[in-house]
Amino acid sequence: MAEGDRSPGASIEVEVLRYRPEQDSEPFYQSFTVPYAEDLSVLQALQHIKDDLDSTLSFRWSCRMAICGSCGLMINGIPKLGCRTFLREYYPGRVRVGPLNHFPIERDLVVDIEDFVGKLEKIHPYIIPREPRTLDQGEYLQTPRQLQRYLQFSNCINCTLCYAACPQYGLDPAFLGPGITALLHRYNADSRDGGQAKRAAIMHAEDGVWGCTAVSYCSEVCPKAVDPANAINQNKMASAMDYFLRFVKPGGARK
Amino acid sequence: MKRSSAPIFWSMFGAGGLLSALVGPALVYLTGIAAPLSWGVPLDLMSYPRMLAFAQHWAGKAVVFLVVALFLWHAAHRIYHTLHDLGLHSKALGQWIVYGPSALLTAWLAWALLSIGF
Ligand code: SF4
Ligand code: FES
């Protein structure tokens, strides 16, 4: 590391939300002073705390490169990935780290994402082949245009930042929410997929796409440039068309 | 899972939004500024006989009905979601509060347009 990257001896204050259900009656912020360098991430600050200052601190992480989606945190009130948020964005001010909004706290910075995982399982998050092919028929072909229709939505890493950002999810967790709708759309929009009917009931429900009030903060906080708000909007249109046209479509009049 | 009836309200919201974006500003300018001050328009542009004749023609009726009703449903839908954001979480109650008056006003509008004759 170049000399200029680090002011020797510099430090930064990191406030971390603590909650250990067996000993704390309610969550509180605990302040730590950690060494500062321009290239240190918030995740590294937490690791420093755990290694050197207080080994009881709990938080999730794995890849350290914005791909596993497990280090989502509220950092100074904004949902972000701890591994791709750097202390230099806040220095010399302090950094306040909390668990993601709208999820129950399990312990310290670890939240319970059971609700998200349950919804993910319900949308059939895999390609259901439109037509079966045998091995000797070769691969499914796809044009660049067909790829573009779903590509950005396939970049979702299930980090749930968009759920922490969504005020509607905060008001009512029954709402399917941004990320899962983006993934639902990712499969529905894939030219190889024929599973739209299986995903339709979830999407058309009041708590499906219709729970969204187009706030769009989800798309702003997404670390992978997925645009869940756009996925929801496209599916509101599709759901409305289906609502009115289901009676005239062949095989229509479905519920 | 029950299908939502939201598409009905949402499509009127969408249609009203599109219509208000297209003709809203022009209408505000014409009816609120240009006509009363007769800026570049005849003094009697919005006089009673003219307006009555406009609303008695079937096409005029259609224009008045669509503009007033769709603007109304557009606004109602916005207020409905704002109620939700303001802490009124009963969807059914919120719908009665906003869509109820919209439905009544729409019915009254239709009645009024028909009762002035053709
Ligand atoms: S859409 Fe973006 S913010 Fe939401 S879970 Fe996927 S990657 Fe995270
Ligand atoms: S540690 Fe994997 S996304 Fe941050």
XYZ file of C-alpha atoms and ligand atoms in Angstrom:
385
model
C 0.000 0.000 0.000
C 1.315 3.459 -0.859
C 2.375 5.626 2.079
C -0.197 8.296 1.282
C -3.102 5.887 1.690
C -2.857 5.854 5.434
C -2.397 8.593 7.965
C -0.390 6.715 10.628
C -2.259 6.391 13.885
C -5.511 7.703 12.474
C -8.664 6.182 13.879
C -12.384 6.356 13.348
C -15.337 5.870 15.662
C -17.652 3.020 14.754
C -20.949 2.673 16.570
C -22.456 -0.783 16.375
C -25.913 -1.902 17.363
C -25.724 -4.661 19.956
C -28.449 -7.053 20.957
C -27.821 -10.364 22.652
C -31.258 -11.684 23.496
C -30.067 -13.676 26.526
C -28.592 -10.645 28.278
C -29.887 -7.390 26.692
C -33.472 -6.341 27.288
C -33.306 -4.095 24.240
C -30.859 -3.153 21.478
C -28.335 -0.372 22.145
C -25.406 1.232 20.342
C -21.874 0.473 21.461
C -18.997 2.646 20.339
C -15.601 1.343 19.239
C -12.516 3.169 18.035
C -10.842 1.334 15.174
C -7.720 2.124 13.114
C -8.551 4.094 9.993
C -7.161 3.641 6.491
C -8.519 4.836 3.195
C -8.892 1.313 1.839
C -10.635 -0.254 4.821
C -14.240 -1.329 4.403
C -16.932 -1.190 7.056
C -16.840 -4.998 7.083
C -13.115 -4.894 7.857
C -13.822 -2.476 10.700
C -16.303 -4.992 12.140
C -13.735 -7.770 11.717
C -11.175 -5.650 13.555
C -13.653 -5.192 16.416
C -14.358 -8.914 16.585
C -10.687 -9.961 16.365
C -9.151 -7.355 18.661
C -11.775 -5.562 20.751
C -14.867 -7.655 21.440
C -15.124 -11.211 20.221
C -18.827 -11.437 21.131
C -19.899 -9.244 18.191
C -22.019 -11.146 15.641
C -22.404 -10.262 11.969
C -22.657 -12.105 8.654
C -20.161 -12.078 5.827
C -18.490 -14.448 3.444
C -17.086 -13.331 0.095
C -15.815 -9.783 0.874
C -16.413 -8.940 -2.794
C -20.085 -8.018 -3.143
C -21.192 -11.353 -4.514
C -22.491 -13.505 -1.644
C -24.999 -10.919 -0.423
C -24.631 -11.739 3.258
C -23.104 -8.522 4.673
C -26.103 -6.195 4.272
C -26.183 -3.527 7.021
C -27.728 -0.170 7.758
C -24.734 2.140 7.505
C -25.531 5.630 8.762
C -29.161 4.808 8.070
C -28.751 3.565 4.497
C -28.928 -0.094 3.440
C -25.496 -1.034 2.084
C -23.116 -3.953 1.739
C -20.473 -3.741 4.477
C -17.779 -5.116 2.155
C -18.193 -2.512 -0.558
C -18.701 0.505 1.697
C -15.492 2.198 2.758
C -14.636 4.045 5.950
C -13.262 6.909 3.844
C -16.831 7.825 2.858
C -17.430 8.847 6.489
C -14.001 9.775 7.846
C -13.379 11.843 9.976
C -17.036 11.523 11.012
C -18.265 8.441 12.783
C -19.908 5.413 11.208
C -23.064 4.002 12.705
C -23.755 0.379 11.814
C -27.040 -1.420 12.448
C -28.854 -4.524 11.288
C -30.992 -4.229 8.146
C -34.304 -2.455 8.706
C -37.624 -4.291 8.530
C -36.237 -7.679 9.610
C -36.341 -9.085 13.139
C -32.934 -8.946 14.863
C -31.553 -12.333 15.724
C -28.373 -11.144 17.385
C -26.362 -7.912 17.040
C -26.144 -7.278 13.277
C -27.617 -10.615 12.257
C -31.230 -10.481 11.095
C -33.753 -13.214 10.488
C -34.377 -13.433 6.722
C -36.657 -16.448 6.921
C -39.462 -14.414 5.348
C -37.314 -13.570 2.305
C -36.128 -17.147 1.843
C -39.682 -18.469 2.183
C -40.892 -16.106 -0.535
C -37.952 -17.024 -2.748
C -38.894 -20.693 -2.538
C -42.472 -19.939 -3.528
C -41.745 -18.253 -6.864
C -40.119 -21.293 -8.537
C -36.781 -19.479 -8.896
C -35.423 -21.649 -11.681
C -36.057 -22.168 -15.368
C -39.009 -24.416 -16.086
C -38.307 -25.428 -19.699
C -40.871 -24.175 -22.195
C -40.279 -27.274 -24.284
C -38.305 -30.311 -23.202
C -35.179 -31.031 -25.236
C -33.033 -34.098 -25.341
C -29.257 -33.892 -25.159
C -28.779 -34.602 -28.882
C -31.114 -31.726 -29.747
C -28.396 -29.489 -28.305
C -28.580 -26.351 -26.222
C -31.390 -23.835 -25.977
C -30.544 -20.932 -28.236
C -31.140 -17.354 -27.196
C -30.654 -14.134 -29.121
C -28.839 -11.168 -27.519
C -32.163 -9.359 -27.419
C -33.812 -12.222 -25.543
C -30.890 -12.184 -23.121
C -31.257 -8.456 -22.516
C -34.864 -8.884 -21.394
C -33.828 -10.605 -18.163
C -30.058 -10.112 -17.797
C -30.032 -7.267 -15.245
C -32.576 -9.082 -13.065
C -30.378 -12.160 -12.954
C -27.670 -10.126 -11.191
C -29.571 -10.206 -7.888
C -27.467 -11.614 -5.042
C -30.327 -11.933 -2.505
C -28.765 -9.347 -0.216
C -32.188 -8.009 0.895
C -30.987 -4.381 0.896
C -34.030 -3.518 -1.187
C -36.301 -4.947 1.523
C -34.633 -2.758 4.132
C -35.254 0.182 1.788
C -38.896 -0.561 0.983
C -41.375 1.392 3.141
C -44.249 -0.838 2.023
C -42.429 -3.954 3.189
C -41.771 -2.155 6.466
C -45.490 -1.475 6.875
C -46.615 -4.925 5.826
C -44.188 -7.843 5.464
C -46.832 -9.866 3.608
C -45.842 -7.823 0.530
C -43.826 -9.973 -1.881
C -41.346 -7.093 -2.118
C -38.788 -5.790 -4.621
C -35.999 -8.386 -4.890
C -38.256 -11.426 -5.133
C -40.385 -9.723 -7.791
C -37.221 -8.937 -9.740
C -36.289 -12.624 -9.586
C -39.791 -13.735 -10.485
C -39.502 -11.489 -13.513
C -36.023 -12.790 -14.268
C -37.464 -16.264 -14.892
C -40.753 -15.150 -16.442
C -38.885 -12.985 -18.948
C -36.480 -15.737 -20.000
C -37.280 -17.058 -23.465
C -36.424 -20.607 -22.352
C -38.895 -20.508 -19.484
C -42.485 -21.701 -19.604
C -43.340 -21.434 -15.910
C -45.286 -18.143 -16.029
C -48.599 -19.770 -15.075
C -47.024 -21.261 -11.938
C -45.851 -17.823 -10.821
C -49.010 -15.961 -11.818
C -51.127 -16.312 -8.678
C -48.393 -14.853 -6.441
C -47.860 -11.940 -8.793
C -51.555 -11.058 -9.275
C -52.343 -11.058 -5.549
C -52.871 -7.916 -3.488
C -49.573 -8.670 -1.734
C -47.885 -9.407 -5.073
C -47.013 -6.571 -7.442
C -49.999 -4.554 -6.172
C -48.448 -3.994 -2.761
C -45.975 -1.585 -4.389
C -46.594 2.167 -4.358
C -43.719 3.006 -6.716
C -41.358 4.567 -4.180
C -38.358 3.140 -6.098
C -35.857 3.448 -3.257
C -35.213 -0.284 -3.791
C -33.580 0.396 -7.135
C -31.469 3.157 -5.628
C -29.911 0.992 -2.916
C -29.381 -2.171 -4.996
C -25.626 -2.890 -5.086
C -25.901 -4.893 -8.312
C -27.783 -2.313 -10.397
C -30.861 -4.493 -10.549
C -33.936 -2.326 -11.013
C -36.618 -4.083 -8.948
C -38.981 -1.111 -9.253
C -38.907 -1.580 -13.003
C -39.608 -5.301 -12.671
C -42.628 -4.516 -10.507
C -43.900 -1.874 -12.902
C -43.603 -4.174 -15.916
C -45.535 -6.804 -14.009
C -48.228 -4.401 -12.862
C -48.864 -3.776 -16.535
C -48.794 -7.502 -17.301
C -51.047 -8.259 -14.340
C -53.558 -5.569 -15.357
C -53.635 -6.814 -18.962
C -54.201 -10.324 -17.728
C -56.951 -9.110 -15.391
C -58.958 -7.621 -18.227
C -58.020 -10.004 -21.038
C -58.280 -13.303 -19.167
C -61.892 -13.701 -20.270
C -61.174 -13.318 -23.967
C -57.919 -15.262 -24.058
C -58.059 -18.844 -25.254
C -58.077 -21.012 -22.161
C -58.857 -17.862 -20.205
C -61.344 -17.145 -17.400
C -58.828 -18.453 -14.926
C -59.272 -17.183 -11.458
C -54.088 -16.764 -3.558
C -56.806 -14.247 -4.277
C -56.412 -12.112 -7.359
C -56.278 -8.420 -6.516
C -58.909 -6.036 -7.847
C -56.217 -3.348 -7.985
C -55.971 -3.466 -11.817
C -59.356 -1.698 -12.058
C -58.267 1.239 -9.916
C -54.718 1.181 -11.182
C -55.744 1.395 -14.836
C -58.040 4.343 -14.127
C -55.167 5.874 -12.163
C -52.869 5.314 -15.131
C -55.353 6.646 -17.671
C -56.064 9.678 -15.480
C -52.356 10.313 -15.045
C -51.723 10.170 -18.765
C -54.684 12.407 -19.526
C -53.797 14.958 -16.855
C -50.215 15.101 -18.109
C -51.474 15.672 -21.652
C -54.275 18.166 -21.099
C -54.015 19.249 -17.447
C -51.662 22.227 -17.825
C -53.443 23.440 -20.971
C -56.803 23.235 -19.178
C -55.511 25.133 -16.156
C -54.115 27.813 -18.435
C -57.232 28.095 -20.601
C -59.915 27.934 -17.939
C -58.004 29.574 -15.109
C -55.972 32.282 -16.817
C -56.525 32.793 -20.539
C -60.346 32.714 -20.589
C -61.029 34.933 -17.548
C -58.435 37.493 -18.696
C -59.295 36.899 -22.356
C -55.646 36.597 -23.255
C -55.558 35.782 -26.943
C -58.962 34.085 -26.782
C -62.441 35.550 -27.422
C -64.062 37.123 -24.375
C -66.975 34.725 -24.510
C -64.859 31.572 -24.934
C -66.232 30.114 -21.733
C -69.545 31.943 -21.611
C -72.525 30.003 -20.312
C -74.263 29.443 -23.673
C -71.043 28.212 -25.276
C -70.232 25.879 -22.429
C -73.794 24.577 -22.345
C -73.704 23.897 -26.066
C -70.356 22.153 -25.622
C -71.685 19.923 -22.870
C -74.860 19.173 -24.790
C -73.013 17.762 -27.765
C -72.295 14.056 -27.356
C -68.576 14.531 -28.048
C -68.437 17.385 -25.537
C -70.139 15.161 -22.982
C -67.582 12.445 -23.575
C -64.682 14.898 -23.138
C -66.108 16.379 -19.932
C -66.901 12.950 -18.542
C -63.484 11.476 -19.255
C -61.517 14.477 -18.049
C -63.449 14.946 -14.801
C -63.927 11.264 -13.928
C -60.410 10.093 -14.763
C -58.769 13.049 -12.985
C -60.931 12.169 -10.001
C -59.955 8.495 -9.927
C -56.325 9.390 -10.455
C -56.380 11.707 -7.446
C -58.342 9.171 -5.383
C -55.729 6.479 -5.974
C -52.915 8.796 -4.948
C -54.779 9.791 -1.790
C -55.500 6.123 -1.065
C -51.812 5.243 -1.042
C -50.976 8.407 0.897
C -53.463 7.353 3.593
C -51.544 4.095 3.797
C -48.268 5.980 4.165
C -49.845 8.245 6.795
C -50.678 5.255 8.940
C -54.196 4.211 7.925
C -53.474 0.562 7.291
C -56.987 -0.749 6.794
C -57.102 -1.198 3.027
C -60.866 -1.716 3.019
C -61.520 1.461 5.023
C -59.094 3.450 2.861
C -60.824 2.222 -0.279
C -64.250 3.228 1.033
C -62.944 6.662 2.011
C -61.456 7.517 -1.382
C -63.136 5.322 -3.970
C -66.594 5.765 -2.404
C -66.808 9.524 -3.056
C -65.182 9.011 -6.474
C -67.877 6.530 -7.443
C -70.633 8.830 -6.163
C -69.193 11.835 -7.974
C -68.774 9.836 -11.175
C -72.399 8.733 -11.020
C -73.519 12.288 -10.300
C -71.393 13.550 -13.208
C -72.997 11.083 -15.595
C -76.439 12.056 -14.350
C -75.680 15.787 -14.663
C -74.329 15.418 -18.194
C -77.373 13.448 -19.269
C -79.878 15.710 -17.521
C -78.773 18.830 -19.447
C -79.964 17.084 -22.583
C -78.535 16.823 -26.068
S -32.593 -6.734 -6.114
Fe -30.616 -5.822 -5.546
S -30.935 -5.022 -3.427
Fe -32.598 -6.481 -3.849
S -31.890 -8.459 -3.041
Fe -31.324 -8.390 -5.241
S -29.232 -7.568 -5.285
Fe -30.057 -7.106 -3.234
S -19.270 -10.265 2.183
Fe -20.252 -11.128 0.429
S -21.417 -9.468 -0.311
Fe -20.283 -8.564 1.313
